[in-house]
Short mmCIF file of N, CA and C in Angstrom, two decimals:
data_model
loop_
_atom_site.label_atom_id
_atom_site.label_comp_id
_atom_site.label_asym_id
_atom_site.label_seq_id
_atom_site.Cartn_x
_atom_site.Cartn_y
_atom_site.Cartn_z
N MET A 1 -12.14 7.55 -2.14
CA MET A 1 -12.29 8.84 -1.51
C MET A 1 -10.97 9.59 -1.57
N THR A 2 -11.07 10.88 -1.68
CA THR A 2 -9.86 11.71 -1.65
C THR A 2 -9.48 11.99 -0.20
N ARG A 3 -8.28 12.51 0.00
CA ARG A 3 -7.84 12.86 1.36
C ARG A 3 -8.76 13.90 1.98
N ASP A 4 -9.19 14.88 1.18
CA ASP A 4 -10.09 15.91 1.70
C ASP A 4 -11.41 15.30 2.14
N GLN A 5 -11.93 14.38 1.35
CA GLN A 5 -13.18 13.73 1.72
C GLN A 5 -13.01 12.93 3.00
N LEU A 6 -11.87 12.24 3.12
CA LEU A 6 -11.62 11.47 4.34
C LEU A 6 -11.52 12.37 5.56
N SER A 7 -10.85 13.50 5.41
CA SER A 7 -10.67 14.38 6.56
C SER A 7 -11.98 15.03 6.99
N GLN A 8 -12.93 15.13 6.07
CA GLN A 8 -14.22 15.75 6.38
C GLN A 8 -15.31 14.72 6.65
N ALA A 9 -14.96 13.44 6.67
CA ALA A 9 -15.95 12.38 6.85
C ALA A 9 -16.59 12.47 8.22
N LYS A 10 -17.86 12.16 8.26
CA LYS A 10 -18.59 12.17 9.53
C LYS A 10 -18.22 10.96 10.38
N ASP A 11 -17.91 9.86 9.73
CA ASP A 11 -17.49 8.65 10.45
C ASP A 11 -16.03 8.82 10.85
N ARG A 12 -15.76 8.83 12.12
CA ARG A 12 -14.40 9.09 12.62
C ARG A 12 -13.43 7.97 12.28
N ASP A 13 -13.92 6.79 11.92
CA ASP A 13 -13.03 5.68 11.58
C ASP A 13 -12.47 5.79 10.17
N LEU A 14 -13.12 6.53 9.30
CA LEU A 14 -12.67 6.61 7.91
C LEU A 14 -11.28 7.21 7.76
N PRO A 15 -10.95 8.33 8.39
CA PRO A 15 -9.58 8.84 8.24
C PRO A 15 -8.52 7.85 8.73
N ALA A 16 -8.82 7.14 9.79
CA ALA A 16 -7.87 6.16 10.32
C ALA A 16 -7.72 4.98 9.39
N SER A 17 -8.72 4.71 8.56
CA SER A 17 -8.65 3.57 7.66
C SER A 17 -7.55 3.77 6.61
N LEU A 18 -7.34 4.98 6.17
CA LEU A 18 -6.28 5.25 5.20
C LEU A 18 -4.91 4.94 5.80
N ILE A 19 -4.72 5.33 7.04
CA ILE A 19 -3.46 5.04 7.73
C ILE A 19 -3.28 3.53 7.87
N ALA A 20 -4.35 2.82 8.22
CA ALA A 20 -4.28 1.37 8.39
C ALA A 20 -3.97 0.68 7.06
N MET A 21 -4.55 1.15 5.98
CA MET A 21 -4.29 0.55 4.67
C MET A 21 -2.83 0.77 4.24
N ARG A 22 -2.31 1.95 4.51
CA ARG A 22 -0.90 2.21 4.17
C ARG A 22 0.03 1.34 4.99
N ARG A 23 -0.30 1.18 6.27
CA ARG A 23 0.51 0.33 7.14
C ARG A 23 0.46 -1.13 6.66
N ALA A 24 -0.71 -1.60 6.26
CA ALA A 24 -0.86 -2.97 5.76
C ALA A 24 -0.09 -3.16 4.45
N ALA A 25 -0.11 -2.15 3.59
CA ALA A 25 0.62 -2.23 2.32
C ALA A 25 2.12 -2.32 2.58
N GLN A 26 2.62 -1.53 3.52
CA GLN A 26 4.05 -1.58 3.85
C GLN A 26 4.41 -2.94 4.42
N MET A 27 3.58 -3.48 5.27
CA MET A 27 3.84 -4.79 5.85
C MET A 27 3.84 -5.86 4.77
N ALA A 28 2.95 -5.74 3.78
CA ALA A 28 2.91 -6.70 2.68
C ALA A 28 4.19 -6.63 1.85
N ARG A 29 4.69 -5.42 1.60
CA ARG A 29 5.94 -5.28 0.87
C ARG A 29 7.11 -5.91 1.64
N GLU A 30 7.16 -5.66 2.93
CA GLU A 30 8.24 -6.22 3.76
C GLU A 30 8.16 -7.74 3.80
N LEU A 31 6.96 -8.28 3.90
CA LEU A 31 6.79 -9.73 3.90
C LEU A 31 7.21 -10.33 2.56
N ALA A 32 6.89 -9.65 1.48
CA ALA A 32 7.29 -10.13 0.15
C ALA A 32 8.80 -10.19 0.03
N VAL A 33 9.50 -9.20 0.58
CA VAL A 33 10.96 -9.21 0.53
C VAL A 33 11.51 -10.35 1.38
N ARG A 34 10.97 -10.53 2.59
CA ARG A 34 11.46 -11.60 3.49
C ARG A 34 11.23 -12.98 2.90
N THR A 35 10.13 -13.18 2.18
CA THR A 35 9.79 -14.50 1.65
C THR A 35 10.17 -14.64 0.18
N ASN A 36 10.81 -13.60 -0.37
CA ASN A 36 11.25 -13.61 -1.77
C ASN A 36 10.09 -13.90 -2.73
N THR A 37 8.98 -13.25 -2.49
CA THR A 37 7.82 -13.37 -3.37
C THR A 37 7.46 -11.99 -3.89
N GLY A 38 6.61 -11.96 -4.87
CA GLY A 38 6.17 -10.68 -5.43
C GLY A 38 4.86 -10.24 -4.83
N ILE A 39 4.47 -9.03 -5.18
CA ILE A 39 3.15 -8.51 -4.80
C ILE A 39 2.49 -8.00 -6.07
N VAL A 40 1.20 -7.83 -6.00
CA VAL A 40 0.45 -7.28 -7.13
C VAL A 40 -0.23 -6.00 -6.64
N VAL A 41 -0.03 -4.92 -7.39
CA VAL A 41 -0.64 -3.64 -7.06
C VAL A 41 -1.41 -3.14 -8.26
N GLN A 42 -2.25 -2.17 -8.03
CA GLN A 42 -2.99 -1.54 -9.12
C GLN A 42 -2.40 -0.17 -9.40
N ARG A 43 -1.99 0.03 -10.65
CA ARG A 43 -1.46 1.32 -11.09
C ARG A 43 -2.18 1.70 -12.37
N ASP A 44 -2.73 2.89 -12.38
CA ASP A 44 -3.47 3.38 -13.55
C ASP A 44 -4.51 2.37 -14.00
N GLN A 45 -5.21 1.81 -13.04
CA GLN A 45 -6.29 0.85 -13.26
C GLN A 45 -5.82 -0.44 -13.94
N LYS A 46 -4.54 -0.77 -13.80
CA LYS A 46 -3.99 -2.01 -14.32
C LYS A 46 -3.27 -2.73 -13.19
N LEU A 47 -3.35 -4.06 -13.20
CA LEU A 47 -2.65 -4.85 -12.21
C LEU A 47 -1.19 -5.00 -12.64
N VAL A 48 -0.29 -4.76 -11.70
CA VAL A 48 1.14 -4.81 -11.96
C VAL A 48 1.79 -5.69 -10.91
N ARG A 49 2.61 -6.65 -11.35
CA ARG A 49 3.34 -7.51 -10.42
C ARG A 49 4.70 -6.88 -10.15
N ILE A 50 5.05 -6.79 -8.88
CA ILE A 50 6.34 -6.26 -8.46
C ILE A 50 7.09 -7.38 -7.76
N THR A 51 8.28 -7.69 -8.23
CA THR A 51 9.06 -8.78 -7.65
C THR A 51 9.73 -8.33 -6.36
N ALA A 52 10.18 -9.30 -5.60
CA ALA A 52 10.91 -9.00 -4.36
C ALA A 52 12.18 -8.22 -4.67
N GLU A 53 12.83 -8.56 -5.77
CA GLU A 53 14.05 -7.85 -6.14
C GLU A 53 13.76 -6.39 -6.43
N GLU A 54 12.67 -6.11 -7.12
CA GLU A 54 12.30 -4.71 -7.39
C GLU A 54 12.00 -3.97 -6.09
N LEU A 55 11.38 -4.66 -5.15
CA LEU A 55 11.09 -4.04 -3.85
C LEU A 55 12.38 -3.74 -3.10
N ARG A 56 13.32 -4.66 -3.17
CA ARG A 56 14.62 -4.43 -2.52
C ARG A 56 15.31 -3.20 -3.13
N LYS A 57 15.31 -3.12 -4.45
CA LYS A 57 15.94 -2.00 -5.12
C LYS A 57 15.26 -0.68 -4.74
N ALA A 58 13.97 -0.74 -4.41
CA ALA A 58 13.23 0.45 -4.01
C ALA A 58 13.46 0.81 -2.54
N GLY A 59 14.24 -0.03 -1.85
CA GLY A 59 14.57 0.28 -0.47
C GLY A 59 13.73 -0.39 0.59
N VAL A 60 12.89 -1.34 0.20
CA VAL A 60 12.08 -2.05 1.19
C VAL A 60 12.97 -3.07 1.90
N LYS A 61 12.91 -3.08 3.20
CA LYS A 61 13.74 -4.01 3.99
C LYS A 61 12.93 -5.11 4.59
#
């Protein structure tokens, strides 16, 4: 769903779900840095592994 679709959704929980997913993604990045592990994300419909070092360089604490 796009942001516009989420903001116009009849279900009031849908807009909050985007915020929750972003918060969970940030927490996953922070955990990966603390445990020196990588994460896998989807970019342009491809799975991409990001190392803890790359996350550190991107400013994740």
